[in-house]
PDB file of C-alpha atoms in Angstrom:
ATOM      1  CA  MET A1001    -213.694  68.525  69.414  1.00 40.00           C
ATOM      2  CA  VAL A1002    -211.767  65.329  70.181  1.00 44.00           C
ATOM      3  CA  ASN A1003    -208.846  64.936  72.564  1.00 42.00           C
ATOM      4  CA  ASP A1004    -206.026  62.672  71.085  1.00 48.00           C
ATOM      5  CA  GLY A1005    -204.815  61.936  74.802  1.00 48.00           C
ATOM      6  CA  LYS A1006    -202.332  64.864  74.885  1.00 51.00           C
ATOM      7  CA  LYS A1007    -203.224  68.288  76.199  1.00 48.00           C
ATOM      8  CA  SER A1008    -204.557  70.009  73.129  1.00 47.00           C
ATOM      9  CA  PRO A1009    -207.840  69.153  71.620  1.00 49.00           C
ATOM     10  CA  ILE A1010    -208.297  68.289  67.874  1.00 52.00           C
ATOM     11  CA  ASN A1011    -210.802  70.004  65.599  1.00 53.00           C
ATOM     12  CA  GLN A1012    -212.176  67.214  63.425  1.00 64.00           C
ATOM     13  CA  ALA A1013    -214.058  69.654  61.027  1.00 68.00           C
ATOM     14  CA  ASN A1014    -210.989  70.022  58.948  1.00 73.00           C
ATOM     15  CA  ALA A1015    -208.685  67.491  60.433  1.00 82.00           C
ATOM     16  CA  LEU A1016    -205.576  66.693  58.269  1.00 80.00           C
ATOM     17  CA  TYR A1017    -204.165  63.107  58.068  1.00 81.00           C
ATOM     18  CA  ARG A1018    -200.681  62.415  56.610  1.00 71.00           C
ATOM     19  CA  HIS A1019    -199.615  58.979  55.729  1.00 61.00           C
ATOM     20  CA  GLY A1020    -196.274  58.973  53.825  1.00 72.00           C
ATOM     21  CA  ASP A1021    -196.980  60.744  50.425  1.00 79.00           C
ATOM     22  CA  VAL A1022    -200.692  60.638  50.886  1.00 84.00           C
ATOM     23  CA  LEU A1023    -202.498  63.546  52.566  1.00 89.00           C
ATOM     24  CA  LEU A1024    -206.293  63.403  53.634  1.00 90.00           C
ATOM     25  CA  ARG A1025    -208.444  66.271  54.748  1.00 94.00           C
ATOM     26  CA  ARG A1026    -212.015  66.116  56.203  1.00 95.00           C
ATOM     27  CA  ILE A1027    -214.538  67.782  54.143  1.00 94.00           C
ATOM     28  CA  ASN A1028    -218.344  68.335  54.267  1.00 95.00           C
ATOM     29  CA  SER A1029    -219.488  66.848  51.018  1.00 95.00           C
ATOM     30  CA  ILE A1030    -218.115  64.941  47.865  1.00 96.00           C
ATOM     31  CA  PRO A1031    -219.168  66.778  44.506  1.00 96.00           C
ATOM     32  CA  ASN A1032    -222.328  65.562  43.062  1.00 95.00           C
ATOM     33  CA  ALA A1033    -220.789  64.580  39.744  1.00 96.00           C
ATOM     34  CA  ALA A1034    -218.126  62.166  41.512  1.00 97.00           C
ATOM     35  CA  GLN A1035    -218.159  58.829  40.236  1.00 97.00           C
ATOM     36  CA  LYS A1036    -217.662  55.593  42.169  1.00 96.00           C
ATOM     37  CA  ARG A1037    -214.429  53.870  41.956  1.00 94.00           C
ATOM     38  CA  VAL A1038    -213.788  50.320  42.850  1.00 94.00           C
ATOM     39  CA  GLY A1039    -211.196  49.130  45.323  1.00 92.00           C
ATOM     40  CA  THR A1040    -209.723  50.715  48.390  1.00 90.00           C
ATOM     41  CA  THR A1041    -206.291  51.815  47.096  1.00 87.00           C
ATOM     42  CA  LEU A1042    -205.478  55.394  47.531  1.00 85.00           C
ATOM     43  CA  ALA A1043    -201.956  55.407  45.926  1.00 81.00           C
ATOM     44  CA  HIS A1044    -199.925  52.650  44.368  1.00 70.00           C
ATOM     45  CA  GLY A1045    -196.048  52.639  44.941  1.00 66.00           C
ATOM     46  CA  GLU A1046    -194.207  52.877  41.426  1.00 60.00           C
ATOM     47  CA  VAL A1047    -190.895  52.140  42.976  1.00 55.00           C
ATOM     48  CA  THR A1048    -191.474  49.665  45.695  1.00 57.00           C
ATOM     49  CA  GLY A1049    -194.938  48.148  44.616  1.00 58.00           C
ATOM     50  CA  HIS A1050    -196.275  49.228  47.951  1.00 63.00           C
ATOM     51  CA  SER A1051    -199.702  50.869  48.232  1.00 78.00           C
ATOM     52  CA  HIS A1052    -201.443  53.143  50.737  1.00 78.00           C
ATOM     53  CA  ARG A1053    -204.693  51.331  51.061  1.00 83.00           C
ATOM     54  CA  ILE A1054    -207.786  50.931  53.461  1.00 90.00           C
ATOM     55  CA  ARG A1055    -207.745  47.627  55.348  1.00 88.00           C
ATOM     56  CA  GLU A1056    -211.699  47.357  55.436  1.00 84.00           C
ATOM     57  CA  SER A1057    -212.896  47.154  51.994  1.00 84.00           C
ATOM     58  CA  HIS A1058    -216.555  46.704  52.976  1.00 90.00           C
ATOM     59  CA  GLY A1059    -216.795  50.051  55.012  1.00 92.00           C
ATOM     60  CA  VAL A1060    -215.423  52.523  52.618  1.00 95.00           C
ATOM     61  CA  GLN A1061    -215.954  53.935  49.183  1.00 96.00           C
ATOM     62  CA  LEU A1062    -213.658  55.702  46.877  1.00 95.00           C
ATOM     63  CA  TRP A1063    -214.957  58.617  44.505  1.00 96.00           C
ATOM     64  CA  VAL A1064    -213.230  60.372  41.684  1.00 96.00           C
ATOM     65  CA  HIS A1065    -214.177  63.708  40.087  1.00 97.00           C
ATOM     66  CA  GLY A1066    -211.833  64.616  37.190  1.00 94.00           C
ATOM     67  CA  SER A1067    -208.423  64.346  38.709  1.00 90.00           C
ATOM     68  CA  GLU A1068    -209.557  64.593  42.439  1.00 94.00           C
ATOM     69  CA  MET A1069    -209.974  61.515  44.712  1.00 94.00           C
ATOM     70  CA  PHE A1070    -212.326  61.403  47.608  1.00 97.00           C
ATOM     71  CA  LEU A1071    -212.771  58.666  50.393  1.00 95.00           C
ATOM     72  CA  GLU A1072    -216.064  57.916  52.295  1.00 97.00           C
ATOM     73  CA  VAL A1073    -215.587  56.128  55.399  1.00 96.00           C
ATOM     74  CA  LYS A1074    -219.111  54.636  56.172  1.00 96.00           C
ATOM     75  CA  GLN A1075    -218.347  52.720  59.363  1.00 95.00           C
ATOM     76  CA  ALA A1076    -217.124  54.006  62.755  1.00 95.00           C
ATOM     77  CA  SER A1077    -213.486  54.118  61.614  1.00 95.00           C
ATOM     78  CA  ALA A1078    -211.276  52.607  58.673  1.00 93.00           C
ATOM     79  CA  THR A1079    -207.453  51.663  58.828  1.00 92.00           C
ATOM     80  CA  LEU A1080    -205.052  53.187  56.346  1.00 89.00           C
ATOM     81  CA  ILE A1081    -202.151  50.782  55.729  1.00 86.00           C
ATOM     82  CA  HIS A1082    -198.844  50.808  53.825  1.00 82.00           C
ATOM     83  CA  GLU A1083    -195.843  48.442  54.408  1.00 69.00           C
ATOM     84  CA  GLU A1084    -193.392  51.212  55.385  1.00 73.00           C
ATOM     85  CA  HIS A1085    -195.706  53.376  57.637  1.00 71.00           C
ATOM     86  CA  ARG A1086    -197.582  52.833  60.700  1.00 81.00           C
ATOM     87  CA  ALA A1087    -201.240  52.227  60.273  1.00 88.00           C
ATOM     88  CA  ILE A1088    -203.576  55.094  61.190  1.00 88.00           C
ATOM     89  CA  GLU A1089    -207.241  55.184  62.020  1.00 92.00           C
ATOM     90  CA  LEU A1090    -209.637  57.392  60.071  1.00 92.00           C
ATOM     91  CA  PRO A1091    -212.974  58.295  61.780  1.00 94.00           C
ATOM     92  CA  GLN A1092    -216.211  58.003  59.748  1.00 95.00           C
ATOM     93  CA  GLY A1093    -216.612  60.689  57.251  1.00 95.00           C
ATOM     94  CA  LEU A1094    -215.713  62.074  54.155  1.00 96.00           C
ATOM     95  CA  TYR A1095    -212.016  62.924  52.816  1.00 96.00           C
ATOM     96  CA  ARG A1096    -210.149  64.649  50.007  1.00 94.00           C
ATOM     97  CA  VAL A1097    -207.310  62.492  48.932  1.00 93.00           C
ATOM     98  CA  TRP A1098    -204.042  64.094  47.664  1.00 88.00           C
ATOM     99  CA  ARG A1099    -200.845  62.595  46.544  1.00 78.00           C
ATOM    100  CA  GLN A1100    -197.668  64.729  47.631  1.00 68.00           C
ATOM    101  CA  ARG A1101    -196.013  66.573  44.775  1.00 53.00           C
ATOM    102  CA  GLU A1102    -192.564  67.767  44.372  1.00 52.00           C
ATOM    103  CA  TYR A1103    -191.094  70.691  42.214  1.00 53.00           C
ATOM    104  CA  ARG A1104    -188.770  70.088  39.307  1.00 52.00           C
ATOM    105  CA  PRO A1105    -187.743  72.742  37.079  1.00 62.00           C
ATOM    106  CA  ASP A1106    -189.896  71.758  34.442  1.00 63.00           C
ATOM    107  CA  ALA A1107    -193.120  70.621  36.256  1.00 51.00           C
ATOM    108  CA  TYR A1108    -194.642  69.632  39.632  1.00 44.00           C
ATOM    109  CA  VAL A1109    -194.673  65.713  39.685  1.00 44.00           C
ATOM    110  CA  GLU A1110    -196.331  63.329  42.148  1.00 46.00           C
ATOM    111  CA  VAL A1111    -193.754  61.752  44.467  1.00 46.00           C
ATOM    112  CA  GLU A1112    -192.908  58.216  43.586  1.00 49.00           C
ATOM    113  CA  ASP A1113    -193.062  55.690  46.451  1.00 44.00           C
TER     114      ASP A1113
END
């Protein structure tokens, strides 16, 4: 357990991190069949051109398995940045990455940024 400076401790085992329309959840392992992906961008902004990305490119690795994306933070922490959101620090570990989706009568679609 980690304390975030407030009165309640945070359980890092399944911690969730939200950064705009990107959601990350700590996981125990990445699927064996996952493939390495080049770069540090978690989501591109289709409307604004801004992107959710990791500042420290040398300390992380992105992985893909089908339509799923994973992030491996190899150093003590990594900074997730975006021009319209406050930066957040992600502790070392493995994460599943999702883009927020919204319901439309004909389908669920990823939110455009």
